[in-house]
Amino acid sequence: TKTTLTLGCGILVLPVSSGIQVEELTWGEQLSSTLQAPYDVVVGCDIMYIREAVPALISTLELLADKTTRIYLAYGRNRFAEELFFEGIEGIFFMKDIPESDFDEIYSAQDVRMVLLTKL
């Protein structure tokens, strides 16, 4: 089982023995030889705000995922590219909203939307 790859912002705290490695990932480019896709889980936050980046983001998610990969995306006020992103994933990914009741109460906020994507 592969470890989690984080897109965008976020902090992941794990013991050194976990085998987690951090590596640069440029959207829209081929994966480096050290990134062994597909991944079990991909997490992205606040990545829906630049419309011009949507095609590169979608192509990168396609490279990272297979039908068993769970892609969690969370974003708040900065969602200028949301509609374009969801139009772009039609026919590629299934999208399900994660209800606010499933959010950790400490991090819950009314302006945050979280979705789960799975590859079709």
GROMACS .gro file of N, CA and C in nm:
model
  360
    1THR      N    1   0.084  -0.117   0.000
    1THR     CA    2   0.000   0.000   0.000
    1THR      C    3   0.088   0.123   0.000
    2LYS      N    4   0.057   0.218  -0.088
    2LYS     CA    5   0.135   0.340  -0.097
    2LYS      C    6   0.087   0.440   0.007
    3THR      N    7   0.173   0.534   0.035
    3THR     CA    8   0.141   0.636   0.135
    3THR      C    9   0.065   0.751   0.071
    4THR      N   10   0.021   0.841   0.153
    4THR     CA   11  -0.057   0.956   0.108
    4THR      C   12   0.032   1.060   0.041
    5LEU      N   13  -0.015   1.115  -0.068
    5LEU     CA   14   0.052   1.226  -0.133
    5LEU      C   15  -0.037   1.347  -0.115
    6THR      N   16   0.019   1.455  -0.065
    6THR     CA   17  -0.061   1.575  -0.039
    6THR      C   18  -0.038   1.677  -0.148
    7LEU      N   19  -0.148   1.726  -0.208
    7LEU     CA   20  -0.143   1.835  -0.305
    7LEU      C   21  -0.185   1.962  -0.234
    8GLY      N   22  -0.125   2.072  -0.268
    8GLY     CA   23  -0.169   2.197  -0.209
    8GLY      C   24  -0.110   2.215  -0.070
    9CYS      N   25  -0.189   2.275   0.018
    9CYS     CA   26  -0.138   2.304   0.152
    9CYS      C   27  -0.178   2.193   0.249
   10GLY      N   28  -0.120   2.195   0.363
   10GLY     CA   29  -0.156   2.098   0.466
   10GLY      C   30  -0.035   2.052   0.543
   11ILE      N   31  -0.060   1.994   0.656
   11ILE     CA   32   0.047   1.941   0.740
   11ILE      C   33   0.013   1.798   0.776
   12LEU      N   34   0.108   1.711   0.757
   12LEU     CA   35   0.091   1.571   0.790
   12LEU      C   36   0.202   1.535   0.887
   13VAL      N   37   0.168   1.495   1.008
   13VAL     CA   38   0.267   1.462   1.109
   13VAL      C   39   0.266   1.312   1.130
   14LEU      N   40   0.378   1.249   1.100
   14LEU     CA   41   0.392   1.104   1.113
   14LEU      C   42   0.529   1.074   1.173
   15PRO      N   43   0.544   0.958   1.235
   15PRO     CA   44   0.677   0.921   1.286
   15PRO      C   45   0.776   0.906   1.170
   16VAL      N   46   0.903   0.930   1.197
   16VAL     CA   47   1.007   0.919   1.094
   16VAL      C   48   1.005   0.781   1.030
   17SER      N   49   0.970   0.680   1.105
   17SER     CA   50   0.971   0.542   1.054
   17SER      C   51   0.857   0.514   0.957
   18SER      N   52   0.768   0.612   0.932
   18SER     CA   53   0.652   0.588   0.846
   18SER      C   54   0.689   0.571   0.700
   19GLY      N   55   0.806   0.618   0.659
   19GLY     CA   56   0.845   0.606   0.520
   19GLY      C   57   0.788   0.714   0.430
   20ILE      N   58   0.725   0.815   0.486
   20ILE     CA   59   0.670   0.925   0.408
   20ILE      C   60   0.783   1.011   0.355
   21GLN      N   61   0.775   1.047   0.228
   21GLN     CA   62   0.873   1.136   0.168
   21GLN      C   63   0.798   1.253   0.104
   22VAL      N   64   0.861   1.369   0.105
   22VAL     CA   65   0.803   1.487   0.043
   22VAL      C   66   0.877   1.511  -0.087
   23GLU      N   67   0.801   1.539  -0.192
   23GLU     CA   68   0.862   1.563  -0.322
   23GLU      C   69   0.781   1.667  -0.397
   24GLU      N   70   0.850   1.749  -0.474
   24GLU     CA   71   0.782   1.852  -0.554
   24GLU      C   72   0.698   1.786  -0.663
   25LEU      N   73   0.580   1.843  -0.685
   25LEU     CA   74   0.490   1.794  -0.789
   25LEU      C   75   0.437   1.915  -0.864
   26THR      N   76   0.468   1.923  -0.992
   26THR     CA   77   0.421   2.034  -1.075
   26THR      C   78   0.302   1.985  -1.157
   27TRP      N   79   0.188   2.049  -1.137
   27TRP     CA   80   0.067   2.009  -1.209
   27TRP      C   81   0.087   2.018  -1.359
   28GLY      N   82   0.034   1.919  -1.429
   28GLY     CA   83   0.038   1.920  -1.574
   28GLY      C   84   0.163   1.860  -1.634
   29GLU      N   85   0.260   1.823  -1.551
   29GLU     CA   86   0.382   1.761  -1.600
   29GLU      C   87   0.381   1.612  -1.568
   30GLN      N   88   0.462   1.535  -1.640
   30GLN     CA   89   0.472   1.393  -1.612
   30GLN      C   90   0.526   1.373  -1.472
   31LEU      N   91   0.487   1.263  -1.410
   31LEU     CA   92   0.537   1.231  -1.276
   31LEU      C   93   0.682   1.190  -1.283
   32SER      N   94   0.759   1.228  -1.182
   32SER     CA   95   0.899   1.186  -1.177
   32SER      C   96   0.905   1.036  -1.153
   33SER      N   97   1.019   0.978  -1.176
   33SER     CA   98   1.034   0.834  -1.161
   33SER      C   99   1.019   0.789  -1.016
   34THR      N  100   1.033   0.880  -0.920
   34THR     CA  101   1.018   0.842  -0.780
   34THR      C  102   0.873   0.848  -0.732
   35LEU      N  103   0.784   0.910  -0.809
   35LEU     CA  104   0.642   0.911  -0.774
   35LEU      C  105   0.577   0.790  -0.838
   36GLN      N  106   0.543   0.694  -0.758
   36GLN     CA  107   0.490   0.568  -0.806
   36GLN      C  108   0.338   0.564  -0.794
   37ALA      N  109   0.270   0.618  -0.890
   37ALA     CA  110   0.123   0.619  -0.892
   37ALA      C  111   0.074   0.482  -0.938
   38PRO      N  112  -0.045   0.443  -0.909
   38PRO     CA  113  -0.148   0.522  -0.841
   38PRO      C  114  -0.132   0.517  -0.689
   39TYR      N  115  -0.192   0.616  -0.623
   39TYR     CA  116  -0.190   0.627  -0.478
   39TYR      C  117  -0.323   0.583  -0.420
   40ASP      N  118  -0.322   0.545  -0.295
   40ASP     CA  119  -0.445   0.508  -0.225
   40ASP      C  120  -0.529   0.631  -0.196
   41VAL      N  121  -0.462   0.737  -0.150
   41VAL     CA  122  -0.532   0.859  -0.109
   41VAL      C  123  -0.453   0.980  -0.160
   42VAL      N  124  -0.525   1.077  -0.213
   42VAL     CA  125  -0.468   1.205  -0.253
   42VAL      C  126  -0.549   1.312  -0.181
   43VAL      N  127  -0.481   1.409  -0.121
   43VAL     CA  128  -0.548   1.514  -0.044
   43VAL      C  129  -0.506   1.649  -0.101
   44GLY      N  130  -0.603   1.734  -0.126
   44GLY     CA  131  -0.574   1.870  -0.174
   44GLY      C  132  -0.660   1.970  -0.100
   45CYS      N  133  -0.603   2.086  -0.069
   45CYS     CA  134  -0.683   2.190  -0.004
   45CYS      C  135  -0.652   2.325  -0.067
   46ASP      N  136  -0.758   2.404  -0.080
   46ASP     CA  137  -0.747   2.538  -0.136
   46ASP      C  138  -0.676   2.539  -0.271
   47ILE      N  139  -0.723   2.453  -0.361
   47ILE     CA  140  -0.663   2.443  -0.495
   47ILE      C  141  -0.764   2.474  -0.605
   48MET      N  142  -0.871   2.544  -0.572
   48MET     CA  143  -0.977   2.574  -0.669
   48MET      C  144  -0.986   2.723  -0.703
   49TYR      N  145  -0.878   2.797  -0.695
   49TYR     CA  146  -0.890   2.941  -0.711
   49TYR      C  147  -0.827   2.999  -0.838
   50ILE      N  148  -0.757   2.921  -0.916
   50ILE     CA  149  -0.696   2.973  -1.039
   50ILE      C  150  -0.753   2.896  -1.158
   51ARG      N  151  -0.839   2.961  -1.234
   51ARG     CA  152  -0.906   2.897  -1.347
   51ARG      C  153  -0.806   2.841  -1.448
   52GLU      N  154  -0.699   2.912  -1.473
   52GLU     CA  155  -0.600   2.868  -1.573
   52GLU      C  156  -0.528   2.740  -1.531
   53ALA      N  157  -0.530   2.708  -1.403
   53ALA     CA  158  -0.460   2.588  -1.354
   53ALA      C  159  -0.547   2.463  -1.358
   54VAL      N  160  -0.676   2.478  -1.386
   54VAL     CA  161  -0.768   2.364  -1.380
   54VAL      C  162  -0.728   2.249  -1.472
   55PRO      N  163  -0.697   2.271  -1.600
   55PRO     CA  164  -0.659   2.157  -1.685
   55PRO      C  165  -0.537   2.081  -1.632
   56ALA      N  166  -0.437   2.155  -1.583
   56ALA     CA  167  -0.318   2.089  -1.529
   56ALA      C  168  -0.351   2.012  -1.402
   57LEU      N  169  -0.436   2.067  -1.317
   57LEU     CA  170  -0.477   1.997  -1.195
   57LEU      C  171  -0.549   1.867  -1.229
   58ILE      N  172  -0.643   1.874  -1.320
   58ILE     CA  173  -0.719   1.753  -1.357
   58ILE      C  174  -0.627   1.648  -1.417
   59SER      N  175  -0.538   1.687  -1.507
   59SER     CA  176  -0.448   1.587  -1.568
   59SER      C  177  -0.356   1.525  -1.464
   60THR      N  178  -0.315   1.603  -1.365
   60THR     CA  179  -0.229   1.549  -1.259
   60THR      C  180  -0.306   1.451  -1.172
   61LEU      N  181  -0.429   1.485  -1.136
   61LEU     CA  182  -0.510   1.392  -1.057
   61LEU      C  183  -0.533   1.262  -1.133
   62GLU      N  184  -0.552   1.272  -1.265
   62GLU     CA  185  -0.569   1.151  -1.346
   62GLU      C  186  -0.444   1.063  -1.339
   63LEU      N  187  -0.326   1.124  -1.340
   63LEU     CA  188  -0.201   1.046  -1.333
   63LEU      C  189  -0.181   0.981  -1.197
   64LEU      N  190  -0.228   1.046  -1.092
   64LEU     CA  191  -0.205   0.997  -0.956
   64LEU      C  192  -0.303   0.888  -0.914
   65ALA      N  193  -0.414   0.874  -0.985
   65ALA     CA  194  -0.525   0.792  -0.936
   65ALA      C  195  -0.556   0.676  -1.029
   66ASP      N  196  -0.614   0.572  -0.967
   66ASP     CA  197  -0.683   0.468  -1.042
   66ASP      C  198  -0.822   0.455  -0.980
   67LYS      N  199  -0.895   0.352  -1.015
   67LYS     CA  200  -1.033   0.340  -0.967
   67LYS      C  201  -1.044   0.318  -0.817
   68THR      N  202  -0.935   0.280  -0.751
   68THR     CA  203  -0.940   0.257  -0.606
   68THR      C  204  -0.892   0.377  -0.526
   69THR      N  205  -0.836   0.476  -0.591
   69THR     CA  206  -0.783   0.596  -0.524
   69THR      C  207  -0.897   0.683  -0.473
   70ARG      N  208  -0.882   0.733  -0.352
   70ARG     CA  209  -0.977   0.831  -0.296
   70ARG      C  210  -0.908   0.967  -0.295
   71ILE      N  211  -0.970   1.064  -0.362
   71ILE     CA  212  -0.916   1.199  -0.369
   71ILE      C  213  -1.006   1.289  -0.287
   72TYR      N  214  -0.950   1.347  -0.182
   72TYR     CA  215  -1.025   1.438  -0.095
   72TYR      C  216  -0.981   1.581  -0.126
   73LEU      N  217  -1.076   1.667  -0.159
   73LEU     CA  218  -1.047   1.807  -0.185
   73LEU      C  219  -1.129   1.892  -0.090
   74ALA      N  220  -1.066   1.988  -0.028
   74ALA     CA  221  -1.134   2.080   0.063
   74ALA      C  222  -1.096   2.222   0.024
   75TYR      N  223  -1.194   2.311   0.029
   75TYR     CA  224  -1.167   2.449  -0.006
   75TYR      C  225  -1.273   2.538   0.054
   76GLY      N  226  -1.236   2.664   0.071
   76GLY     CA  227  -1.327   2.760   0.134
   76GLY      C  228  -1.366   2.870   0.038
   77ARG      N  229  -1.342   2.993   0.081
   77ARG     CA  230  -1.385   3.110   0.002
   77ARG      C  231  -1.319   3.119  -0.134
   78ASN      N  232  -1.198   3.072  -0.148
   78ASN     CA  233  -1.123   3.083  -0.273
   78ASN      C  234  -1.163   2.970  -0.368
   79ARG      N  235  -1.277   2.985  -0.430
   79ARG     CA  236  -1.329   2.880  -0.518
   79ARG      C  237  -1.366   2.934  -0.655
   80PHE      N  238  -1.285   3.024  -0.706
   80PHE     CA  239  -1.314   3.089  -0.832
   80PHE      C  240  -1.316   2.992  -0.950
   81ALA      N  241  -1.247   2.879  -0.939
   81ALA     CA  242  -1.239   2.783  -1.048
   81ALA      C  243  -1.325   2.659  -1.023
   82GLU      N  244  -1.407   2.662  -0.921
   82GLU     CA  245  -1.487   2.545  -0.883
   82GLU      C  246  -1.573   2.493  -0.999
   83GLU      N  247  -1.651   2.580  -1.060
   83GLU     CA  248  -1.742   2.536  -1.166
   83GLU      C  249  -1.664   2.477  -1.284
   84LEU      N  250  -1.557   2.542  -1.324
   84LEU     CA  251  -1.474   2.493  -1.434
   84LEU      C  252  -1.413   2.358  -1.399
   85PHE      N  253  -1.367   2.341  -1.275
   85PHE     CA  254  -1.310   2.214  -1.232
   85PHE      C  255  -1.413   2.102  -1.241
   86PHE      N  256  -1.532   2.125  -1.189
   86PHE     CA  257  -1.633   2.020  -1.189
   86PHE      C  258  -1.682   1.988  -1.330
   87GLU      N  259  -1.686   2.086  -1.417
   87GLU     CA  260  -1.717   2.058  -1.557
   87GLU      C  261  -1.607   1.973  -1.619
   88GLY      N  262  -1.482   2.002  -1.585
   88GLY     CA  263  -1.367   1.932  -1.641
   88GLY      C  264  -1.352   1.788  -1.598
   89ILE      N  265  -1.404   1.753  -1.481
   89ILE     CA  266  -1.389   1.615  -1.434
   89ILE      C  267  -1.504   1.524  -1.477
   90GLU      N  268  -1.607   1.583  -1.542
   90GLU     CA  269  -1.719   1.502  -1.588
   90GLU      C  270  -1.667   1.393  -1.682
   91GLY      N  271  -1.709   1.269  -1.658
   91GLY     CA  272  -1.666   1.157  -1.738
   91GLY      C  273  -1.531   1.099  -1.697
   92ILE      N  274  -1.463   1.164  -1.602
   92ILE     CA  275  -1.332   1.116  -1.554
   92ILE      C  276  -1.342   1.071  -1.410
   93PHE      N  277  -1.407   1.152  -1.327
   93PHE     CA  278  -1.418   1.124  -1.184
   93PHE      C  279  -1.564   1.131  -1.141
   94PHE      N  280  -1.598   1.049  -1.043
   94PHE     CA  281  -1.726   1.059  -0.972
   94PHE      C  282  -1.701   1.149  -0.853
   95MET      N  283  -1.793   1.242  -0.827
   95MET     CA  284  -1.777   1.335  -0.715
   95MET      C  285  -1.890   1.317  -0.615
   96LYS      N  286  -1.853   1.316  -0.488
   96LYS     CA  287  -1.950   1.307  -0.380
   96LYS      C  288  -1.916   1.414  -0.277
   97ASP      N  289  -2.016   1.494  -0.239
   97ASP     CA  290  -1.996   1.591  -0.132
   97ASP      C  291  -1.984   1.518   0.001
   98ILE      N  292  -1.892   1.565   0.084
   98ILE     CA  293  -1.880   1.512   0.220
   98ILE      C  294  -1.957   1.607   0.310
   99PRO      N  295  -2.058   1.557   0.380
   99PRO     CA  296  -2.141   1.647   0.461
   99PRO      C  297  -2.062   1.710   0.576
  100GLU      N  298  -2.101   1.832   0.610
  100GLU     CA  299  -2.033   1.905   0.717
  100GLU      C  300  -2.038   1.827   0.848
  101SER      N  301  -2.140   1.745   0.867
  101SER     CA  302  -2.150   1.665   0.990
  101SER      C  303  -2.035   1.565   1.002
  102ASP      N  304  -1.966   1.535   0.890
  102ASP     CA  305  -1.851   1.444   0.894
  102ASP      C  306  -1.720   1.516   0.923
  103PHE      N  307  -1.719   1.650   0.924
  103PHE     CA  308  -1.598   1.727   0.951
  103PHE      C  309  -1.565   1.717   1.100
  104ASP      N  310  -1.438   1.723   1.132
  104ASP     CA  311  -1.396   1.734   1.270
  104ASP      C  312  -1.449   1.867   1.323
  105GLU      N  313  -1.511   1.867   1.440
  105GLU     CA  314  -1.575   1.989   1.491
  105GLU      C  315  -1.476   2.103   1.513
  106ILE      N  316  -1.351   2.072   1.538
  106ILE     CA  317  -1.250   2.176   1.557
  106ILE      C  318  -1.224   2.251   1.426
  107TYR      N  319  -1.227   2.179   1.314
  107TYR     CA  320  -1.192   2.238   1.186
  107TYR      C  321  -1.314   2.270   1.100
  108SER      N  322  -1.431   2.248   1.150
  108SER     CA  323  -1.552   2.273   1.074
  108SER      C  324  -1.574   2.423   1.056
  109ALA      N  325  -1.614   2.460   0.934
  109ALA     CA  326  -1.644   2.600   0.904
  109ALA      C  327  -1.753   2.603   0.798
  110GLN      N  328  -1.843   2.697   0.808
  110GLN     CA  329  -1.956   2.702   0.715
  110GLN      C  330  -1.915   2.730   0.572
  111ASP      N  331  -1.802   2.796   0.550
  111ASP     CA  332  -1.761   2.828   0.414
  111ASP      C  333  -1.669   2.722   0.352
  112VAL      N  334  -1.651   2.608   0.418
  112VAL     CA  335  -1.565   2.502   0.367
  112VAL      C  336  -1.650   2.394   0.301
  113ARG      N  337  -1.607   2.355   0.183
  113ARG     CA  338  -1.671   2.243   0.113
  113ARG      C  339  -1.565   2.135   0.098
  114MET      N  340  -1.605   2.011   0.122
  114MET     CA  341  -1.515   1.899   0.103
  114MET      C  342  -1.583   1.798   0.012
  115VAL      N  343  -1.507   1.747  -0.085
  115VAL     CA  344  -1.560   1.648  -0.179
  115VAL      C  345  -1.466   1.529  -0.186
  116LEU      N  346  -1.525   1.417  -0.223
  116LEU     CA  347  -1.449   1.294  -0.249
  116LEU      C  348  -1.463   1.263  -0.397
  117LEU      N  349  -1.349   1.243  -0.463
  117LEU     CA  350  -1.349   1.204  -0.603
  117LEU      C  351  -1.296   1.062  -0.616
  118THR      N  352  -1.357   0.986  -0.704
  118THR     CA  353  -1.306   0.854  -0.741
  118THR      C  354  -1.310   0.845  -0.893
  119LYS      N  355  -1.211   0.779  -0.949
  119LYS     CA  356  -1.200   0.769  -1.095
  119LYS      C  357  -1.305   0.674  -1.149
  120LEU      N  358  -1.366   0.712  -1.260
  120LEU     CA  359  -1.466   0.627  -1.324
  120LEU      C  360  -1.400   0.514  -1.400
   0.00000   0.00000   0.00000
